[in-house]
Tab-separated table of C-alpha atoms in Angstrom:
chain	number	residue	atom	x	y	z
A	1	UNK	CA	-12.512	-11.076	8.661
A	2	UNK	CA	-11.164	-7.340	9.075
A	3	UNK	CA	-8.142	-8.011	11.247
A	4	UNK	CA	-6.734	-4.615	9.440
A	5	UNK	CA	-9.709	-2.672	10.621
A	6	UNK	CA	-8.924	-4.135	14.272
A	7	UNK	CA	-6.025	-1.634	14.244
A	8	UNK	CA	-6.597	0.699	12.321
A	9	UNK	CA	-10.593	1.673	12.798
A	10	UNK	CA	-11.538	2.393	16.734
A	11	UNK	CA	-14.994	2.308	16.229
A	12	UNK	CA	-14.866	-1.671	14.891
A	13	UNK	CA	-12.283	-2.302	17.788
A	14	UNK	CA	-14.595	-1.203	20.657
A	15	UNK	CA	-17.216	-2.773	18.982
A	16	UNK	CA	-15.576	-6.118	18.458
A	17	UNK	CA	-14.244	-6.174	21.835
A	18	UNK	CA	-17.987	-5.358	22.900
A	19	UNK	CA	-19.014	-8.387	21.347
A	20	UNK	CA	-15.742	-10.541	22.556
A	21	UNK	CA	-16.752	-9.559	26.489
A	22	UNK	CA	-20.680	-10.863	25.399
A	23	UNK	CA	-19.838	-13.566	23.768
A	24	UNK	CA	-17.519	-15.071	26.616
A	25	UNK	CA	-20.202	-16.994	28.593
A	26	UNK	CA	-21.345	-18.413	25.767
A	27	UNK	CA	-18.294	-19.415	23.457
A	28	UNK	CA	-15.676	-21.863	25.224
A	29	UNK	CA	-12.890	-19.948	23.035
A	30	UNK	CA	-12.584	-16.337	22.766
A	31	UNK	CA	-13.852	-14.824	20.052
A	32	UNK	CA	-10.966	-12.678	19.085
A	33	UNK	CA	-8.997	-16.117	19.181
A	34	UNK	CA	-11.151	-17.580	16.722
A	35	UNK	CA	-11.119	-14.068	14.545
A	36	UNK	CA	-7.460	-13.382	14.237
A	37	UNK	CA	-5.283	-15.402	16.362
A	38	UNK	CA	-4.554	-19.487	17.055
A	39	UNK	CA	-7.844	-20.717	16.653
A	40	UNK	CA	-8.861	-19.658	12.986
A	41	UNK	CA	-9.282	-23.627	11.898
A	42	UNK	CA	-12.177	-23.778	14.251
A	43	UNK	CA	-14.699	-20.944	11.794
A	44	UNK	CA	-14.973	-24.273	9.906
A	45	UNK	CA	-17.442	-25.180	12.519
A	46	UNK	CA	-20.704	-23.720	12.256
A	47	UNK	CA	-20.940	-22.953	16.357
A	48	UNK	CA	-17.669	-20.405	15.914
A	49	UNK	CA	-18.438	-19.548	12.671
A	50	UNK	CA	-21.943	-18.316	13.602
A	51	UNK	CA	-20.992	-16.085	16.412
A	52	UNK	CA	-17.615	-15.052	14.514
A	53	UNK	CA	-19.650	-13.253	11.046
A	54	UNK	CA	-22.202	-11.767	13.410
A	55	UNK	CA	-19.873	-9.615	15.517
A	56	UNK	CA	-17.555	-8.440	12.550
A	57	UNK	CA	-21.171	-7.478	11.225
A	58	UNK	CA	-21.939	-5.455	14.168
A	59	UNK	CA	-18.805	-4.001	14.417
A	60	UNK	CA	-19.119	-2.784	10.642
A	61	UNK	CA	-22.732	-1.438	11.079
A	62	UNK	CA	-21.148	0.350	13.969
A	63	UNK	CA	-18.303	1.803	12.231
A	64	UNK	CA	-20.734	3.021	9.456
A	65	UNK	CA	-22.515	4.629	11.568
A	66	UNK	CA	-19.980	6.795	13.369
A	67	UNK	CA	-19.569	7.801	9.628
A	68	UNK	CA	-22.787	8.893	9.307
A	69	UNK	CA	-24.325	6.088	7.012
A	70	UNK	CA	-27.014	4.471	8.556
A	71	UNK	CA	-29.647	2.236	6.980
A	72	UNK	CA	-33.127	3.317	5.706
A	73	UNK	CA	-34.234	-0.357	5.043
A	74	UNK	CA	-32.076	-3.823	6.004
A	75	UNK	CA	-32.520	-7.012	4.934
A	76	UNK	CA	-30.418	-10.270	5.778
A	77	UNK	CA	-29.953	-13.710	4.411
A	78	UNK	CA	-30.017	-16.589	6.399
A	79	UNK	CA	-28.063	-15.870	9.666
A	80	UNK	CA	-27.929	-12.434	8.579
A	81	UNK	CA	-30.825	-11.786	8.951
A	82	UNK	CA	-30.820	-12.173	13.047
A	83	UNK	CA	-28.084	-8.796	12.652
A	84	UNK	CA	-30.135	-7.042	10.144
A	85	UNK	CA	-32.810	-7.494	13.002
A	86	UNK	CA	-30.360	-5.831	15.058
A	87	UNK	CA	-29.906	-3.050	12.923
A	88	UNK	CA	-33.962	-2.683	12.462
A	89	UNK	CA	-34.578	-2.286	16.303
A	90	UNK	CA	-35.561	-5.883	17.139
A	91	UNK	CA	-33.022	-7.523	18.674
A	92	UNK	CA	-30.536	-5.615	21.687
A	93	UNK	CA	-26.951	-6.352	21.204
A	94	UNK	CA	-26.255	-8.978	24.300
A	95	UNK	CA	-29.474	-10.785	22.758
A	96	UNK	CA	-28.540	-10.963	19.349
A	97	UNK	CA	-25.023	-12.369	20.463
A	98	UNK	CA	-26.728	-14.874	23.116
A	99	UNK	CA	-29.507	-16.167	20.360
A	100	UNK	CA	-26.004	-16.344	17.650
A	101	UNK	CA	-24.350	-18.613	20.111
A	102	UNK	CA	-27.575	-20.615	20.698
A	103	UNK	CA	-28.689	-20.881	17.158
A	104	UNK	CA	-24.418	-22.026	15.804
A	105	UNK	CA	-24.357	-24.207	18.889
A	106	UNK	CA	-27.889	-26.137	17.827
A	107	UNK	CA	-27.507	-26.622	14.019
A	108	UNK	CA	-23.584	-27.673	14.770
A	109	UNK	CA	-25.457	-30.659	16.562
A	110	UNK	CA	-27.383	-32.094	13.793
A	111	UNK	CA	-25.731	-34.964	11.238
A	112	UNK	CA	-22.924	-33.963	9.159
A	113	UNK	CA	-23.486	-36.343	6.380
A	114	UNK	CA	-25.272	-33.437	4.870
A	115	UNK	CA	-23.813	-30.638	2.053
A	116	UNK	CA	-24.917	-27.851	-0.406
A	117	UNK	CA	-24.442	-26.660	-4.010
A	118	UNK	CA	-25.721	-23.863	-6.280
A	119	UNK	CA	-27.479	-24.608	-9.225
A	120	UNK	CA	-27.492	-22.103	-12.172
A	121	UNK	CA	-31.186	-22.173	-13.050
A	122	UNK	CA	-34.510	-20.924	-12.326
A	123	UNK	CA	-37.221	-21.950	-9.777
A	124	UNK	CA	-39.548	-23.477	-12.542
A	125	UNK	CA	-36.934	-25.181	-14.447
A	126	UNK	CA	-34.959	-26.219	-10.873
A	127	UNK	CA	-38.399	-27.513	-9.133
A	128	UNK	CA	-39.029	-29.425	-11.758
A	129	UNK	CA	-35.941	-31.179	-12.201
A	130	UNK	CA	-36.115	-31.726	-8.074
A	131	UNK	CA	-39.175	-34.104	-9.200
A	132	UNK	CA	-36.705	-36.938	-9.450
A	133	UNK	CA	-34.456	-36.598	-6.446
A	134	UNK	CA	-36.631	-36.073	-3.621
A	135	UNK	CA	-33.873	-36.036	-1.258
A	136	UNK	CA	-32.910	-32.791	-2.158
A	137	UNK	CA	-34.614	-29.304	-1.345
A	138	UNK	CA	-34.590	-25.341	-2.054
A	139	UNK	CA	-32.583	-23.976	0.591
A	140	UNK	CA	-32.677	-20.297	-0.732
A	141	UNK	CA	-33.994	-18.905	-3.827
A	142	UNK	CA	-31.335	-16.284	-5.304
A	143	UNK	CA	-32.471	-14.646	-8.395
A	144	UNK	CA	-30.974	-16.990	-11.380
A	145	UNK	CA	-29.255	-19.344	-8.956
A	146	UNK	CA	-30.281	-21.172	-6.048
A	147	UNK	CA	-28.963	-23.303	-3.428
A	148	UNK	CA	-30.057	-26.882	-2.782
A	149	UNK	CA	-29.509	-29.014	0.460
A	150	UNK	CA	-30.074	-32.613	1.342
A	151	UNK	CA	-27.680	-35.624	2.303
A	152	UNK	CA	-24.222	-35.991	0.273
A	153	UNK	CA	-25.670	-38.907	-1.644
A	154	UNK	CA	-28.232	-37.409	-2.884
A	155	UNK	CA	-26.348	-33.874	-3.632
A	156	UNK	CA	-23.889	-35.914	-5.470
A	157	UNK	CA	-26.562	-37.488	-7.619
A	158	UNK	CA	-28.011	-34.587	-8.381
A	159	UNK	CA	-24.722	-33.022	-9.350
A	160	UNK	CA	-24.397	-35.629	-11.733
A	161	UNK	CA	-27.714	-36.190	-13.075
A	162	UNK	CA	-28.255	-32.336	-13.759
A	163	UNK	CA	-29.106	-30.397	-16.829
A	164	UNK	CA	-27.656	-27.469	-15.286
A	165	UNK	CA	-24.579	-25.737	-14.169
A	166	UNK	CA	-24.299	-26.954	-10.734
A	167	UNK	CA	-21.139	-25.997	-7.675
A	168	UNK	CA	-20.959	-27.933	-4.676
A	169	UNK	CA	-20.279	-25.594	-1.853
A	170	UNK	CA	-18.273	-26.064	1.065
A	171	UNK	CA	-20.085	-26.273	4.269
A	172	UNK	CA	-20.504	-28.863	7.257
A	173	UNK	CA	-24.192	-29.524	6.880
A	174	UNK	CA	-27.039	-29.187	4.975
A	175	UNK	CA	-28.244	-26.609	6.091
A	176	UNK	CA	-32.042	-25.501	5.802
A	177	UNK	CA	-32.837	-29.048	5.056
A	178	UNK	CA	-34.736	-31.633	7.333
A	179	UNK	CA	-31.478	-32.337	9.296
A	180	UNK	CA	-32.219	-28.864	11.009
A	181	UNK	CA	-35.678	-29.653	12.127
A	182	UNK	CA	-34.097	-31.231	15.298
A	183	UNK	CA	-32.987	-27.434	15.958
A	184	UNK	CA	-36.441	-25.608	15.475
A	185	UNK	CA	-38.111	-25.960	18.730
A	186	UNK	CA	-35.170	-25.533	20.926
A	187	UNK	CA	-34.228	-22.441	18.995
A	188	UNK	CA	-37.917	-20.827	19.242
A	189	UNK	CA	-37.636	-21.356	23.385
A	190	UNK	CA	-34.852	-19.666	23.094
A	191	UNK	CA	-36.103	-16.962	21.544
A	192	UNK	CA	-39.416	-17.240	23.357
A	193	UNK	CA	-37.142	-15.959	26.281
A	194	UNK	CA	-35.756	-12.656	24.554
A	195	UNK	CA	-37.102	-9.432	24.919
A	196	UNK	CA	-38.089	-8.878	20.611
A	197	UNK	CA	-39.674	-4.887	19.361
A	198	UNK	CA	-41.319	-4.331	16.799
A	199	UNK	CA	-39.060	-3.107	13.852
A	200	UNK	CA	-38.268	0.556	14.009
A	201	UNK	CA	-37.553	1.016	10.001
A	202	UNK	CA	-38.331	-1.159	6.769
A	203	UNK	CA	-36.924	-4.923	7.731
A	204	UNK	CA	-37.424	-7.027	4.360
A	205	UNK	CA	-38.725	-10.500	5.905
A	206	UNK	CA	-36.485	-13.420	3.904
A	207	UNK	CA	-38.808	-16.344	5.109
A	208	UNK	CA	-41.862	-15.029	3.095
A	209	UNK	CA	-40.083	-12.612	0.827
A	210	UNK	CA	-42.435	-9.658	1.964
A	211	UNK	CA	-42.146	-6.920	5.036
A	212	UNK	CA	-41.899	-7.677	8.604
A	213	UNK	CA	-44.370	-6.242	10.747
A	214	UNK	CA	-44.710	-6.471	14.335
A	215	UNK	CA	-46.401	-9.593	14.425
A	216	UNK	CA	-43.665	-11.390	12.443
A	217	UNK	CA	-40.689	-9.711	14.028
A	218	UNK	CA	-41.803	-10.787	17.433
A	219	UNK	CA	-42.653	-14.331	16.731
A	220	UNK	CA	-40.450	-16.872	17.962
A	221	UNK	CA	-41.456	-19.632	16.031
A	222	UNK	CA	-41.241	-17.537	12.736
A	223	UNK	CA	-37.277	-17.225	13.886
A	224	UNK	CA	-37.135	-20.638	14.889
A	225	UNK	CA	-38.549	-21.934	11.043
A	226	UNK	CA	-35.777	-20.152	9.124
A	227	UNK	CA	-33.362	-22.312	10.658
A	228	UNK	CA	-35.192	-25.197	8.115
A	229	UNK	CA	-37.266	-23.478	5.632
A	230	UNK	CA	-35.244	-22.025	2.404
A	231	UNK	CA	-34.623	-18.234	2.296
A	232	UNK	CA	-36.129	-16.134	-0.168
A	233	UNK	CA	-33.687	-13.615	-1.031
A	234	UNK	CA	-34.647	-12.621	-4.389
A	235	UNK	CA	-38.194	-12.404	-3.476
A	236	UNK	CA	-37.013	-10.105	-0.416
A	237	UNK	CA	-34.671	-7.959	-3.025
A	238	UNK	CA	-37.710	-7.407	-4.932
A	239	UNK	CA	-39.502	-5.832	-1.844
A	240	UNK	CA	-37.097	-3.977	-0.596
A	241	UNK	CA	-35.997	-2.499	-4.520
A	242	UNK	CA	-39.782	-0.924	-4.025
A	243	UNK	CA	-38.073	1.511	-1.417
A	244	UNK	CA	-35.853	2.725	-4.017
A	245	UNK	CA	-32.478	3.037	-2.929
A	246	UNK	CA	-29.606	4.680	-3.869
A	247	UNK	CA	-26.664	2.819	-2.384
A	248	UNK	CA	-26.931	-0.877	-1.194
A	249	UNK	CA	-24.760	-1.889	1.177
A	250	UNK	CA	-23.408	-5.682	1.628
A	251	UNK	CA	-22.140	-5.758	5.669
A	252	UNK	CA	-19.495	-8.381	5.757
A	253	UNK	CA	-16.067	-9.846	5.486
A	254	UNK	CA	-16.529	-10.444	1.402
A	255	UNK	CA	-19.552	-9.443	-1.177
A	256	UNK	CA	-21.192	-12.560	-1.231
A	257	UNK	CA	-24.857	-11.155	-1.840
A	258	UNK	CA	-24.472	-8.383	-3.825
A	259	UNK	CA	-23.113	-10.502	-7.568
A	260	UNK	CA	-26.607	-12.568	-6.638
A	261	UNK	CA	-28.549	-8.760	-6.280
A	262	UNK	CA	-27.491	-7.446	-9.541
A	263	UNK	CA	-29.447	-10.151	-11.440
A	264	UNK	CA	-32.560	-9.748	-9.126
A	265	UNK	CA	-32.733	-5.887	-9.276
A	266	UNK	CA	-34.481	-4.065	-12.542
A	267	UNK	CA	-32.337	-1.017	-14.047
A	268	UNK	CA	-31.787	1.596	-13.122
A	269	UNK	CA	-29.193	-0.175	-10.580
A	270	UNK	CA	-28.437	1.568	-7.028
A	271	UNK	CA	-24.935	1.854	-6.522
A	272	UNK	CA	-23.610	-1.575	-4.605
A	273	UNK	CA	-21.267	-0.777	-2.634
A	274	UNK	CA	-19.170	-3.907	-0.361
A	275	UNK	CA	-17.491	-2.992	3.162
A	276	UNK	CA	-14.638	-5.304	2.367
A	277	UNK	CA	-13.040	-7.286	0.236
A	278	UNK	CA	-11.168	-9.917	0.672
A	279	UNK	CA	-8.252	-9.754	-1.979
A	280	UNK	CA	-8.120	-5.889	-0.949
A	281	UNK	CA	-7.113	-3.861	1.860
A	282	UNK	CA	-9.505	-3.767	4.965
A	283	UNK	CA	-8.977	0.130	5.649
A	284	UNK	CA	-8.721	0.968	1.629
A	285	UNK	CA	-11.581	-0.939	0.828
A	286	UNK	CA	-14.009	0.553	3.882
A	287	UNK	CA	-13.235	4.409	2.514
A	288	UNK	CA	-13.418	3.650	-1.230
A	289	UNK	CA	-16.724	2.446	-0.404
A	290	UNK	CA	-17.405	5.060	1.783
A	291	UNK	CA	-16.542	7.790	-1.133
A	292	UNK	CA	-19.221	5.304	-3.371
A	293	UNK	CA	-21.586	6.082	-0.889
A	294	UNK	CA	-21.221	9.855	-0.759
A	295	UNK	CA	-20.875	10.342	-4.659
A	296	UNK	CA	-23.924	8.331	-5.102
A	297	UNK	CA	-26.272	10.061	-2.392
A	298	UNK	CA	-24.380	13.420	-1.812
A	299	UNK	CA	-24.725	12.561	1.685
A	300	UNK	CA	-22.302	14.425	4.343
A	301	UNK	CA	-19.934	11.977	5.798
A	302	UNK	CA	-18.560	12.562	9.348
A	303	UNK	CA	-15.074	12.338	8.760
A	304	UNK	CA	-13.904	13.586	12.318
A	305	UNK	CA	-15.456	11.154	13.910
A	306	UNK	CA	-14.458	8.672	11.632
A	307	UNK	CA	-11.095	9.788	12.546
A	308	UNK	CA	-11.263	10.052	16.423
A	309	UNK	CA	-9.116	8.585	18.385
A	310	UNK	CA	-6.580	8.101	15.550
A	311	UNK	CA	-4.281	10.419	17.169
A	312	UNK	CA	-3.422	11.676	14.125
A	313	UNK	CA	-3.193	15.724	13.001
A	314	UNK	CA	-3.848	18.302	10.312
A	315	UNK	CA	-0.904	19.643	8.299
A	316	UNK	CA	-0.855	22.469	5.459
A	317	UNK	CA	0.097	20.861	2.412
A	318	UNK	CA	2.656	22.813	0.132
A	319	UNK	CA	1.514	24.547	-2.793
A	320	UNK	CA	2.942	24.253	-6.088
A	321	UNK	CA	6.819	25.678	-6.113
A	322	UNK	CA	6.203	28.034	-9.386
A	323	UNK	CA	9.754	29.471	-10.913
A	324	UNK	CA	8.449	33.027	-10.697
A	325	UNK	CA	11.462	33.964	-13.502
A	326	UNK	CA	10.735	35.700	-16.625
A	327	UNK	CA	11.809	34.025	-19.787
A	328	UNK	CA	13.005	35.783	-22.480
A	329	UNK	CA	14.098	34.513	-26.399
A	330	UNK	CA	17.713	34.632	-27.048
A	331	UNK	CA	19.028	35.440	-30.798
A	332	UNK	CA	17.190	32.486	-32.929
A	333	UNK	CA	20.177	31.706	-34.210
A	334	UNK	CA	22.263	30.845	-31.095
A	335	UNK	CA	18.992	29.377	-29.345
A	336	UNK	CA	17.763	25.231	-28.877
A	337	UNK	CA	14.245	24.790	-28.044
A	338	UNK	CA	13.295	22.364	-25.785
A	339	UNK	CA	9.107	21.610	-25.398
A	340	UNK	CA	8.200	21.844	-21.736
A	341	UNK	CA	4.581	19.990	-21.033
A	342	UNK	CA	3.045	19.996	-17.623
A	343	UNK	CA	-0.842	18.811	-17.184
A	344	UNK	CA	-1.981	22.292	-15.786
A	345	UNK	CA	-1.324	23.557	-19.343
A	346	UNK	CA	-3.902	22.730	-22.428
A	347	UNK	CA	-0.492	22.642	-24.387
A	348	UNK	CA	3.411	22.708	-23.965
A	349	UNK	CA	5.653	25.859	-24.018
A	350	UNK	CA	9.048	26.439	-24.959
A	351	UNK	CA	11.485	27.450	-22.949
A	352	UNK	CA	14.984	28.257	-24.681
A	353	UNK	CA	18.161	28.512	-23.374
A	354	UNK	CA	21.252	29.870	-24.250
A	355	UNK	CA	23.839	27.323	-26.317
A	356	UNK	CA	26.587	26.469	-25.076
């Protein structure tokens, strides 16, 4: 969850802290706890977890941008879509945190006797297999894999029973299933109460799989119904692979989306390009990728202020220490050769010295 970052970046430290201060009336433990320090077990419940992804999301989109990459189109799966409304112009900061809280806090309330799996198959193939458990539903459609929901019984059944390839995932409820429906009215007054713009770039709508427009990105009840209907990721790829981009970005702790992207996508690919990794560096990771992103667009990165507030300073590096000597051939017959190779040269030279 880019602890590095929170000492080494100060772009994602003021931004994380930004979130920690607008979080606090809403989480009962503070989010920086729950990132990094004693209360890590609790991101195994949905209400911390929530909250928790969005503001490391934040704070990456706001590191990027000090960079200089900023996004021409956004799309988001799931919760991720609330920050990619963020990012589109929809959403202000202290309400995106505030509906975050709200939405964790609601679905954390329904039964727990619920779970997930993916399923390596198609939509045809996968609804009509579903035919014979009717307990279990679509809860997004990936490309070649989707996820399913419904009660562990049924799940587990389904597991069993299936022709395909089939991963149970680990996760406290089923989410997008009926047990959220509890959470879809309370959620939309909630968001009947925020101040919502219309989108001010391309925002790829995941609950239809087509553009938001105004109408959509305002709606509180279209927010409310992705909390139980299934998200339509591929089908919201597909849109936004019409824009034709160059680089896609994946904004999060580990490149969950992007493996699920390169199956949905036609060739040519765009580069995909992950903020972090989770077997790899925070800081190493973030500039590799942002190097990706400048080889693949030629776009000027803003280095200095990526930099700022490092206190950190130039220095002249030292050139190469050439032996300015001349060297001259000795009497063959009292002379060893020795092949000297260095990579600046296409091939080696001798240099002989006198015997001993």
């Amino acid at each position: 969850m880019a602890r590095r970052l929170l000492t080494t970046e100060p772009h994602f430290r003021d931004a994380l802290h930004e979130c920690a201060d607008l979080l606090a009336p809403h989480l009962d433990v503070p989010l920086l706890d729950l990132l990094h320090g004693d209360a890590r077990h609790l991101l195994d419940e949905t209400r911390y977890a929530q909250p928790a992804v969005v503001s490391v999301e934040v704070a990456l989109t706001r590191l990027l941008a000090e960079a200089g990459v900023r996004p021409d189109t956004v799309a988001g799966h799931s919760l991720g879509e609330l920050t990619a409304a963020w990012a589109a112009g929809v959403l202000a900061l202290p309400d995106l945190l505030r509906l975050t809280a709200v939405r964790g806090a609601l679905m954390q309330g329904r039964s727990t006797d619920g779970t997930m799996a993916v399923v390596h198959t198609g939509t045809a193939t996968l609804t009509e297999v579903l035919r014979n458990h009717p307990g279990v539903e679509i809860a997004a459609y990936n490309g070649r894999t989707h996820t399913v929901t419904g009660p562990e019984q049924d799940i587990a059944r389904f597991c069993e029973e299936s022709p395909y390839r089939t991963q149970r995932l680990t996760v406290s409820h089923a989410f997008h299933s009926a047990a959220m429906e509890p959470a879809v009215r309370p959620f939309a007054e909630a968001v009947a109460a925020t101040a919502l713009r219309a989108p001010e770039l391309p925002f790829a709508d995941t609950l239809t799989g087509d553009w938001h427009t105004a109408a959509t990105a305002t709606d509180p009840q279209r927010w409310a119904a992705a909390i139980r209907r299934p998200v339509r990721f591929a089908q919201a790829l597909t849109t936004l692979a019409g824009e034709g981009p160059h680089v896609v970005w994946e904004i999060g702790p580990h490149p969950q989306l992007l493996p699920m992207a390169r199956t949905v996508l036609a060739e040519p690919h765009p580069a995909w390009v992950p903020t972090l990794h989770r077997e790899r560096n925070d800081q190493v990771q973030l500039h590799a990728a942002l190097a990706a992103h400048h080889r693949a667009t030629g776009a000027e990165l803003d280095w200095a202020a990526l930099h700022a507030g490092k206190n950190q300073r130039t220095t002249t590096a030292p050139t190469y220490p050439f032996a300015r000597q001349e060297l001259t051939a000795p009497p063959a017959r009292r002379a060893t050769a020795n092949a000297v190779s260095h990579p600046l040269f296409d091939h080696p030279y001798e240099h002989r010295s006198e015997a001993e």
